[in-house]
Coordinates of C-alpha atoms and ligand atoms in Angstrom, one line a residue:
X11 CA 70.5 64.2 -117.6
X12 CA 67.8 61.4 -116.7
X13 CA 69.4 58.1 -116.2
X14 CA 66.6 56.2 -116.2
X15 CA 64.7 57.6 -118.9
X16 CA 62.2 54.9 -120.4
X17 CA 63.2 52.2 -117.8
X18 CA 60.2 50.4 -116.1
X19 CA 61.0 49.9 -112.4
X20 CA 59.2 47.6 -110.0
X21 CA 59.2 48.5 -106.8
X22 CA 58.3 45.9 -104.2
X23 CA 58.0 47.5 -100.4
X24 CA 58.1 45.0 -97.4
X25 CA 56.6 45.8 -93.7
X26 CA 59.4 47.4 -92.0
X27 CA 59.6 51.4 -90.1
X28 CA 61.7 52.3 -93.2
X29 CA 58.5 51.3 -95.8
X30 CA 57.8 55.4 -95.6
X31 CA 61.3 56.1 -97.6
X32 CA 59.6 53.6 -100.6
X33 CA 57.5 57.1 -100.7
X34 CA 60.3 59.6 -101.5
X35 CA 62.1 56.9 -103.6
X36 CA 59.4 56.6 -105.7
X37 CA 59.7 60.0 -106.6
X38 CA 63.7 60.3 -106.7
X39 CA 62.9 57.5 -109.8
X40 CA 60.7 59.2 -111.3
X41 CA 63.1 62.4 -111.1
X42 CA 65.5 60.2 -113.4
X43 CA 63.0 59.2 -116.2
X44 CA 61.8 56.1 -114.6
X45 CA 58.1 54.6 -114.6
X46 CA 57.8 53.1 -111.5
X47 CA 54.9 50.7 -110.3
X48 CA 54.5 49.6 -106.7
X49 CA 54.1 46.2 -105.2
X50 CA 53.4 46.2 -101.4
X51 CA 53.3 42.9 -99.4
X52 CA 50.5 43.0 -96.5
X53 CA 52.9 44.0 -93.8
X54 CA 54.0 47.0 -95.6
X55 CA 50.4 48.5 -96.0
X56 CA 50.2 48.5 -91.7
X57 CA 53.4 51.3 -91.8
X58 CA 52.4 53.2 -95.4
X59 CA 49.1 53.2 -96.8
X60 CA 49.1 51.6 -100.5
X61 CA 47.0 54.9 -101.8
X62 CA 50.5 57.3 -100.7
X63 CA 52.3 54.8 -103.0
X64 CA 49.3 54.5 -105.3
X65 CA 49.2 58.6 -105.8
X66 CA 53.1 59.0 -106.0
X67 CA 53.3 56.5 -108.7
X68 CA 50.5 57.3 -110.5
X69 CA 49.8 53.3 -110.8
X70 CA 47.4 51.0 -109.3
X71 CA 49.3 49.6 -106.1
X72 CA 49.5 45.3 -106.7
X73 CA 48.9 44.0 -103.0
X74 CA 47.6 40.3 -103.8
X75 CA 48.6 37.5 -106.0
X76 CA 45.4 35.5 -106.0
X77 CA 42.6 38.8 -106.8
X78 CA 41.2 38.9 -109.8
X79 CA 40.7 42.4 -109.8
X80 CA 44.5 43.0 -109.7
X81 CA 45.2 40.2 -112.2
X82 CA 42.8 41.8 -114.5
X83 CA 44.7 45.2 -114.3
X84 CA 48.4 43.7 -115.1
X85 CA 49.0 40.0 -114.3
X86 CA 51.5 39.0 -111.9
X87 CA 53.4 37.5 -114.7
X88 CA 52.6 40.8 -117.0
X89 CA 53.7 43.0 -114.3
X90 CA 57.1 40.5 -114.0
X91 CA 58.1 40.9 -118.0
X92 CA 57.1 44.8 -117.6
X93 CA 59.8 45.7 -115.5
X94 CA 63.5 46.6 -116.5
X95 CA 64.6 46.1 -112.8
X96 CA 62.8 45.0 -109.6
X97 CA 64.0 46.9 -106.7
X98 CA 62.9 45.9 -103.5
X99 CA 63.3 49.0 -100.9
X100 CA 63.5 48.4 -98.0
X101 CA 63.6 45.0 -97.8
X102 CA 62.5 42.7 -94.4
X103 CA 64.5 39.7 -92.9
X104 CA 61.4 38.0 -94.0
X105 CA 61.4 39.1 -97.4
X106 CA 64.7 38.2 -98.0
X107 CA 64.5 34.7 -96.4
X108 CA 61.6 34.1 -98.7
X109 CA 63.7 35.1 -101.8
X110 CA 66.2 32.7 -100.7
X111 CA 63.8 30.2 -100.5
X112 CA 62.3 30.1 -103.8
X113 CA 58.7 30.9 -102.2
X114 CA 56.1 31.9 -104.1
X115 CA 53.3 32.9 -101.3
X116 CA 52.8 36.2 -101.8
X117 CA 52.8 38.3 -105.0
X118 CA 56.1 40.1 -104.3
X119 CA 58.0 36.6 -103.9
X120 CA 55.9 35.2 -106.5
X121 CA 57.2 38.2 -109.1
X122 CA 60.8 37.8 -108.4
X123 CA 60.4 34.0 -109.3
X124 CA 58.8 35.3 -112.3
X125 CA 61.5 38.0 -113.2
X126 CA 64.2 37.8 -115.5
X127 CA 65.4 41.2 -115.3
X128 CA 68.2 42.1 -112.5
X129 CA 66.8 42.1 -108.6
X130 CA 68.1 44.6 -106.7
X131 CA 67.5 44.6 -102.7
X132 CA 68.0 47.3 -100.3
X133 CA 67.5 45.6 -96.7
X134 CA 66.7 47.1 -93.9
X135 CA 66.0 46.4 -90.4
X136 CA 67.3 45.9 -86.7
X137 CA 71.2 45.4 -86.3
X138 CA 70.5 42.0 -84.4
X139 CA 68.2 40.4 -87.6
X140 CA 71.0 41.7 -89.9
X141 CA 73.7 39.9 -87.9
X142 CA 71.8 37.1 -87.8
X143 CA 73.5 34.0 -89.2
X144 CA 70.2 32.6 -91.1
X145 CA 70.1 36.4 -92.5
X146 CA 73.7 36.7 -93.5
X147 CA 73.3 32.8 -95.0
X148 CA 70.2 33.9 -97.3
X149 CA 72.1 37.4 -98.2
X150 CA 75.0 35.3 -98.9
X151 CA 73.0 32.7 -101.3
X152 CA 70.6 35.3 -102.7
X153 CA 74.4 37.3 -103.9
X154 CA 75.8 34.2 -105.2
X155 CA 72.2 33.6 -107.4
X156 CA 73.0 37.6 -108.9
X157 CA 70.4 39.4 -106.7
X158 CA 72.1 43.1 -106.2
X159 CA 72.6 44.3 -102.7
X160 CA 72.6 48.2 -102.3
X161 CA 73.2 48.4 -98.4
X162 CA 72.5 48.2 -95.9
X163 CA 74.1 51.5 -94.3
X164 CA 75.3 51.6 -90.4
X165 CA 74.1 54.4 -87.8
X166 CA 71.1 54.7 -85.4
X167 CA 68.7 52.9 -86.0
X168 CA 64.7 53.2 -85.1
X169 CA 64.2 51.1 -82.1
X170 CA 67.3 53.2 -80.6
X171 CA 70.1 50.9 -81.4
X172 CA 73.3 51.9 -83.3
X173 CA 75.4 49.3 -85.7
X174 CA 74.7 48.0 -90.0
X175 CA 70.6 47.3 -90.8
X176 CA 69.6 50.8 -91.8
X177 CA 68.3 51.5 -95.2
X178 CA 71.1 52.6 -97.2
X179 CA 69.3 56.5 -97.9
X180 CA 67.1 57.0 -101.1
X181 CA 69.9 59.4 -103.0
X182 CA 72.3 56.6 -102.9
X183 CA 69.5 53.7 -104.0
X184 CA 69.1 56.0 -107.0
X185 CA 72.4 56.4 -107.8
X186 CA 73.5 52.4 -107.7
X187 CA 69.9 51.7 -109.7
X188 CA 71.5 54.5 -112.4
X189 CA 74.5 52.2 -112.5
X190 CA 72.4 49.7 -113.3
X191 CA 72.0 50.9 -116.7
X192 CA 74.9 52.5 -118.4
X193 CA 73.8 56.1 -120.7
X194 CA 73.1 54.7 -124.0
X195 CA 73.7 57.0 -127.5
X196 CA 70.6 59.3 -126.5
X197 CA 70.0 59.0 -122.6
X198 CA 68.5 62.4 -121.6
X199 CA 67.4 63.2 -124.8
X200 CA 63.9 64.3 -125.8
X201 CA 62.8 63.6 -129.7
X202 CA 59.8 64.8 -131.6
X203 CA 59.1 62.5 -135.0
X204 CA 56.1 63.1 -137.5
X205 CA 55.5 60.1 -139.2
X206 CA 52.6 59.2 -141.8
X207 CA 50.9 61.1 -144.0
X208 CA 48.0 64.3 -143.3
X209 CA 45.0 64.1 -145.1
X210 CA 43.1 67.3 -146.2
X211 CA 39.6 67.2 -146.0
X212 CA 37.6 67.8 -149.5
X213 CA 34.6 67.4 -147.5
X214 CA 33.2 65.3 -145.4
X215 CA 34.0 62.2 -146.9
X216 CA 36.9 62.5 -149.2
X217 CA 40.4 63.9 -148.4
X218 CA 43.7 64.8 -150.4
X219 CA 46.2 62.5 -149.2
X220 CA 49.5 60.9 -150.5
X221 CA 51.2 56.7 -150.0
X222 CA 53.1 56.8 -147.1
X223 CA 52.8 54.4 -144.4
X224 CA 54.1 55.5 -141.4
X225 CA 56.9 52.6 -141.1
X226 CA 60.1 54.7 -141.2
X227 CA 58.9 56.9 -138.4
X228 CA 57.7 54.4 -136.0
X229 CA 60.6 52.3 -136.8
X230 CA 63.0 55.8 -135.5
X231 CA 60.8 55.8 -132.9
X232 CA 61.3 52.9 -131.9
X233 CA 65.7 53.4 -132.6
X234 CA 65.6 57.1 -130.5
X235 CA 63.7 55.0 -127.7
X236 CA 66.5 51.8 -127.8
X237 CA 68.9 54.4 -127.6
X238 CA 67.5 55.7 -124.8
X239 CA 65.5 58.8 -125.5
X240 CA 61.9 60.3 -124.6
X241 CA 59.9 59.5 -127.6
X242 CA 57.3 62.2 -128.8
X243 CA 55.4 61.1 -132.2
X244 CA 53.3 62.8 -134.0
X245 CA 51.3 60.8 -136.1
X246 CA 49.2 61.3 -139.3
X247 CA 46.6 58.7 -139.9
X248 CA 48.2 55.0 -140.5
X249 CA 47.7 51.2 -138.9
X250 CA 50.6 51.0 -137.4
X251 CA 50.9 49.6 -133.7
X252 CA 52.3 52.6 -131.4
X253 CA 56.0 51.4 -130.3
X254 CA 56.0 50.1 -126.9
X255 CA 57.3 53.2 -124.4
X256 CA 56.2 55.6 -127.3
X257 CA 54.4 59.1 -126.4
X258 CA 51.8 59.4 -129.5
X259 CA 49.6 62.0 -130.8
X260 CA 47.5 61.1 -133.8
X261 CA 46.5 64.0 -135.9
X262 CA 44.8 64.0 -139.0
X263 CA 45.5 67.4 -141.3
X264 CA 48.7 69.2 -141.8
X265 CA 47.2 71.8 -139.7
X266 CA 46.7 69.5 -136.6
X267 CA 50.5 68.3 -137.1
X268 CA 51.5 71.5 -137.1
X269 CA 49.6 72.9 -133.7
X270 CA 50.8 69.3 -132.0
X271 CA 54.2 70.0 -133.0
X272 CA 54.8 73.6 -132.1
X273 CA 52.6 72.7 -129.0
X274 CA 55.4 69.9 -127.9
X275 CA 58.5 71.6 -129.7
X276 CA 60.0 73.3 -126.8
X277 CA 60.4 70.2 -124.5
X278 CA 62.3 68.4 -127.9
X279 CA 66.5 68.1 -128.3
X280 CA 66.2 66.9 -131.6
X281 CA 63.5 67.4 -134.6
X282 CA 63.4 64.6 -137.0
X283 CA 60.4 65.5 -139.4
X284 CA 59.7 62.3 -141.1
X285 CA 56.0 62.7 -142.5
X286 CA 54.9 63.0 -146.1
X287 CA 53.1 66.4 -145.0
X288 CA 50.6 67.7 -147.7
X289 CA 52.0 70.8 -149.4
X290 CA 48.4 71.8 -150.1
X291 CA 44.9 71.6 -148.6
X292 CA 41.4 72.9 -150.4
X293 CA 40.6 76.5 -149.4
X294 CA 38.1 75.4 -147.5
X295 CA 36.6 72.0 -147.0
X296 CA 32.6 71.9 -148.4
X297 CA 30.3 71.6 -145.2
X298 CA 28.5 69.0 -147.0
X299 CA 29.2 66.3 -149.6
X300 CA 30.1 67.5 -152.8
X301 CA 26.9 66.6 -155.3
X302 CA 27.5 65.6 -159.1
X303 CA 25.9 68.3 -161.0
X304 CA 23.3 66.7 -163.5
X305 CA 22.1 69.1 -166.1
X306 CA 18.4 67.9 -167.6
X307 CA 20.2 67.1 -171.2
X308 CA 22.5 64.6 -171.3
X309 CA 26.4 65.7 -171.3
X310 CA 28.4 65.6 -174.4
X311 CA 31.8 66.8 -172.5
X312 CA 32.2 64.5 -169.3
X313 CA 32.1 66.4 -166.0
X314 CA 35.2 68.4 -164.7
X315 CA 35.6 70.2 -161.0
X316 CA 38.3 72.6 -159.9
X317 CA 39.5 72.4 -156.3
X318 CA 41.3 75.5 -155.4
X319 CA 44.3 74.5 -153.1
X320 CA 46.2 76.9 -150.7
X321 CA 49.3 76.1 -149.2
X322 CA 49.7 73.8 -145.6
X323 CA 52.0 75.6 -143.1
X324 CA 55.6 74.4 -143.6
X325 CA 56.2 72.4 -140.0
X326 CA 60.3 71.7 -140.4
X327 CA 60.8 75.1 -141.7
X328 CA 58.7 76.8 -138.6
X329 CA 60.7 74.4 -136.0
X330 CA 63.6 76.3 -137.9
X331 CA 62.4 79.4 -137.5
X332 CA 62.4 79.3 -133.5
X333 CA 64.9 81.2 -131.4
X334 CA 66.3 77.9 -130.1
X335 CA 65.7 75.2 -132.7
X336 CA 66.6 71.7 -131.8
X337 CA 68.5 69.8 -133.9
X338 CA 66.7 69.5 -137.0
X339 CA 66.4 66.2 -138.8
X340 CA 64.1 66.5 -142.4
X341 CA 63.3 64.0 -144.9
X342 CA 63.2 64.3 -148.5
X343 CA 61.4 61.6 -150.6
X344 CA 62.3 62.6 -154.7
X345 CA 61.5 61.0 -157.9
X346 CA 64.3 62.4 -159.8
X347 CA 67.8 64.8 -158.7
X348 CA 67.7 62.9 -155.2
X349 CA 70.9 64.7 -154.0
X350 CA 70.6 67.8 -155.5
X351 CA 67.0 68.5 -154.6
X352 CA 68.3 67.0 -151.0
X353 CA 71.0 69.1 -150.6
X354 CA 68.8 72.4 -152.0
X355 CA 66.3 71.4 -149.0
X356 CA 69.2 71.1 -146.1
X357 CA 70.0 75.0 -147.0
X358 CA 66.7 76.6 -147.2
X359 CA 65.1 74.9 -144.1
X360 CA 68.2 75.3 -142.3
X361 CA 68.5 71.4 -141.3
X362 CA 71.4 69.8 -139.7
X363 CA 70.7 66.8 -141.4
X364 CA 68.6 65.3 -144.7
X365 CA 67.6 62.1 -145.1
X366 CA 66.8 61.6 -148.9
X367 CA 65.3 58.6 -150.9
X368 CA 64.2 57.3 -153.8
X369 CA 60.2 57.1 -153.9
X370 CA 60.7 56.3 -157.1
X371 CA 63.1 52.8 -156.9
X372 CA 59.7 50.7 -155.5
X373 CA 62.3 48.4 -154.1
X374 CA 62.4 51.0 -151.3
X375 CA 60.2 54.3 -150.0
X376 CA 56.9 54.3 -149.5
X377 CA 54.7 51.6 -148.2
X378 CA 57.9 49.3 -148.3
X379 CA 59.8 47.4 -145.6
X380 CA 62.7 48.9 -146.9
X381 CA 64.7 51.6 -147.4
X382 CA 68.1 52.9 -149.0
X383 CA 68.8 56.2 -148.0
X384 CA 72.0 58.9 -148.3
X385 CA 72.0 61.2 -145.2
X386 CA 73.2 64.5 -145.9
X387 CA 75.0 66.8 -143.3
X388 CA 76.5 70.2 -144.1
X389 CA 79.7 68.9 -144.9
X390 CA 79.1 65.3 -145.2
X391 CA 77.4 63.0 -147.9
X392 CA 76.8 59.4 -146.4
X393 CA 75.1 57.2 -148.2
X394 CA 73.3 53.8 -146.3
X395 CA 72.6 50.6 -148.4
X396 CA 69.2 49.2 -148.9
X397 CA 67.9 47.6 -145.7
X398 CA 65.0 47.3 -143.1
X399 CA 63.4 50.8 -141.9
X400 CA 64.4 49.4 -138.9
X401 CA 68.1 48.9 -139.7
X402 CA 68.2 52.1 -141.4
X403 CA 66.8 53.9 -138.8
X404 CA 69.4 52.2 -136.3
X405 CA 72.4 54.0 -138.3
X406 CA 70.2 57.3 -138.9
X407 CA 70.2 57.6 -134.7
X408 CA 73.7 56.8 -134.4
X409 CA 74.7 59.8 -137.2
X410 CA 72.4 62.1 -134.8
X411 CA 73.8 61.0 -131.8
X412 CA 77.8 62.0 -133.6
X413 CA 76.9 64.8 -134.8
X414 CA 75.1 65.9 -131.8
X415 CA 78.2 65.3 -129.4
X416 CA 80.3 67.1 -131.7
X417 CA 77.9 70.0 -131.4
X418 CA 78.1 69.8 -127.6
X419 CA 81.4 69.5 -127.4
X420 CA 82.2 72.7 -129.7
X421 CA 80.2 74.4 -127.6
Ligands
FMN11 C1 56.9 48.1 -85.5 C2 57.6 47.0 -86.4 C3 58.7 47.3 -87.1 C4 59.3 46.4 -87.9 N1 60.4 46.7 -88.6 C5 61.0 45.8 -89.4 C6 62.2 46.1 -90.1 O1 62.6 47.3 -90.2 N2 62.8 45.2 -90.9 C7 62.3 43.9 -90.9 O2 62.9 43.0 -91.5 N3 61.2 43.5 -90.2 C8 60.6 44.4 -89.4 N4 59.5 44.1 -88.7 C9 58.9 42.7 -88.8 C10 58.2 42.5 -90.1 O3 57.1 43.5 -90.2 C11 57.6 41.1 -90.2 O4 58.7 40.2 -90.3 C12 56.7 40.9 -91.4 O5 56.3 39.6 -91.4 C13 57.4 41.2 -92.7 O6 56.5 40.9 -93.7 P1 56.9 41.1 -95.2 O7 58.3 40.6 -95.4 O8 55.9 40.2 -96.0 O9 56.7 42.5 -95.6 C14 58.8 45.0 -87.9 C15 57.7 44.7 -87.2 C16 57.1 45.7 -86.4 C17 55.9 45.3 -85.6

C-alpha cells in the first residue's frame, strides 16, 4: 500500500557528508506515492550535485531565492503552498540555527518561514555540534514551535567518532513521514473515471453529441483524490479545469475513450464510468463537409438526410468482461423507470454498484450543480438527497470505500 500517495513533499538538503542519503530518500518517497521536489542550499551542492537530485526527482532542483529563472519556474512562495510536508534531510547545525532564528537568507530558510504545512527535520552531523548547548537550545525551541524531529540516530559517525548526530537511516525517515499522514478511505487505491460526453464525428465539422458537462466526474475525481487515491480521468470534451493532483487524458470519440481506458484499466482498483458515452456513431465520418444538395427546380418537399449509425463499443461492459475486473462503478442517467432501468443495468453489465438519476428533474443531472442520486448495490437500495456534485460525490466514495473493505475482508 502507498502511504503517501498524492502527497507533495519538499525536500530541502543542507551541506553535510550525509547530503548523498537525500538521493536514496528521494526515491524511498517516491516508492510511497509521493511527488517530491528538491531544494538544496549552496553547501549541499559541494557533497551532491543538484542534477543527481534533479534526475531522481524528476523536478527542476530550487538552489536560489533571489533568481529569476527559478522564480519563474515555481516561486518560493508557490513552491511553499505546494508542499504537504517539508522534510529537511539531513539537516546541518547551521540549518537548524537558522530555522530557529526566523532567517530568511537563503531559499530553504526562506520556504519554511513561508510554510504552513508540518516541518519535519532529520539532523545530522558530528556528535560534538549535536551536544552542543546552542544546538540542543535551537532543537529545543524549534520542538516547542511544532517542527518534527525524526533523529538523529547514535553509532559511528564519518569523521571516525562514535556517539548521537548520525542521520537517522532513510527506511526509518520514510516510515515517521508515513505517520505523518494517517491512510485515508482510499490510500493505495488506483481509480479510472470517464467523465463528459464523446462526440462522433459527422464530418469534419459537425459531431453527434449529447448535454453532459463533465461536473460529476471531475467532482469524483476530485472525492477519490481527498480520499487519498491515484486519480486516472478520462475525459470527453468539456471546460472544466483538471482537478489539482488529477492524471487526465482528454479524448474526443467513444472510440478514443474506449482505447484510453482499456489502455490504463489494468493499473485501476476501481472502475467508476461516469460519462454520457454515445451509444451510436455514423458508419463512417464523410472525408469532407457534407454539401446541401440543390436540384435546378426549386423544392416542393424540404430536404431530408439519413445518417446510418452503428453501435460505439460498450466501455463499462468490456471493463466487465476482463479476467480481473476492478470494482465496477456505472452510471445511469433515465428519463423515466429510474430504478428499474437502474437495477436492469447493475445485472447485465455485471456492476458492483449503479449510480442512477433523474436527467429528467432539471433541478438536478446534466449541466447542473446538482445532483440527487439513489446508489444501487446488489442487495442494497440507497437513495442520496439532492445536493452539490461535490457533496454527492463525497458519500458516493465513501459507499465504494465500504463496500470495497467488505469485499477484502471476505476474501
Ligand atoms: C567535509 C565537511 C563535512 C561537513 N559535514 C557536516 C555535517 O554533517 N553536519 C553539519 O551540520 N555540518 C557539516 N559541515 C559544515 C557545513 O557544511 C557548514 O556549516 C555549512 O555552512 C552548512 O550550510 P547549510 O546549512 O546552508 O547547508 C561539514 C563541512 C565540511 C567541510
Amino acid at each position: 500500500m502507498k502511504n503517501l500517495q498524492n502527497k507533495h513533499i519538499l525536500l530541502g538538503v543542507t551541506g553535510g557528508i550525509a547530503a548523498y542519503k537525500g538521493a536514496e530518500l528521494i526515491r524511498r518517497l517516491q516508492d510511497e506515492g509521493a511527488e517530491v521536489r528538491v531544494v538544496m542550499t549552496h553547501a549541499a551542492t559541494e557533497f551532491i550535485t543538484p542534477l543527481t537530485m534533479q534526475a531522481l526527482s524528476g523536478f527542476p532542483v530550487s538552489l536560489d531565492l533571489l533568481d529569476t529563472e527559478t522564480e519563474s519556474v515555481m516561486g518560493h512562495i508557490e513552491l511553499a503552498r505546494w508542499a504537504d510536508l517539508v522534510l529537511v534531510a539531513p539537516a546541518s547545525a547551521n540549518f537548524l540555527a537558522g530555522l530557529r532564528q526566523g532567517r530568511g537568507d537563503d531559499l530553504l530558510t526562506t520556504l519554511c518561514l513561508a510554510a504552513t504545512c508540518p516541518i519535519a527535520v532529520a539532523p545530522a552531523m558530528n556528535q560534538a555540534m549535536w551536544g552542543n548547548v546552542a544546538t540542543q537550545e535551537n532543537c529545543a525551541g524549534l520542538r516547542r514551535n511544532g517542527v518534527i524531529f525524526f533523529g538523529p540516530d547514535e553509532g559511528l559517525q564519518a569523521c571516525g567518532e562514535t556517539g548521537q548526530g548520525r542521520l537517522l537511516d532513510v527506511a526509518h525517515i520514510v516510515t515517521h513521514t508515513c505517520a505523518l499522514f494517517p491512510s485515508e478511505l482510499l490510500t493505495g487505491k488506483t481509480v479510472m473515471i470517464t467523465a463528459g460526453p464523446t462526440r462522433e464525428a459527422i464530418d469534419p465539422v459537425r459531431y453527434i453529441s449529447n448535454h453532459s458537462s463533465g461536473k460529476q466526474g471531475y467532482a469524483l475525481a476530485e472525492a477519490a483524490v481527498e480520499a487519498g487515491a491515484r486519480v486516472l480521468l478520462i475525459s470527453g470534451p468539456v471546460t472544466l479545469p483538471v482537478p489539482d493532483r488529477v492524471t487526465v487524458i482528454n479524448v474526443v470519440s467513444a472510440d478514443e475513450m474506449y482505447a484510453a481506458v482499456m489502455e490504463n484499466v489494468a493499473e485501476c482498483d476501481i472502475f467508476i464510468g461516469v460519462a454520457a458515452v454515445a451509444d451510436f456513431k455514423p458508419v463512417a465520418a464523410a472525408v469532407q463537409k457534407i454539401k446541401k444538395q440543390h436540384d435546378a427546380e426549386p423544392l416542393t418537399e424540404p430536404l431530408t438526410m439519413t445518417l446510418t449509425l452503428v453501435e460505439n463499443p460498450d466501455i463499462i461492459a468490456s471493463v466487465a468482461a476482463l479476467p480481473t475486473p476492478p470494482f465496477l462503478v456505472g452510471f445511469a442517467a433515465e428519463t423515466e423507470n429510474l430504478l428499474a432501468y437502474a437495477r436492469e443495468k447493475l445485472n447485465r453489465k455485471g456492476l458492483d454498484l449503479i449510480v442512477a438519476n433523474d436527467v429528467a428533474d432539471n433541478r438536478i443531472g446534466f449541466n447542473s450543480d446538482n445532483n440527487g442520486t439513489t446508489i444501487i448495490s446488489k442487495d442494497k437500495v440507497m437513495p442520496l438527497a439532492i445536493a452539490s456534485k461535490r457533496q454527492v460525490s463525497v458519500q458516493i466514495i465513501q459507499v465504494i470505500a465500504d463496500l470495497l473493505n467488505t469485499r477484502e475482508l471476505s476474501i
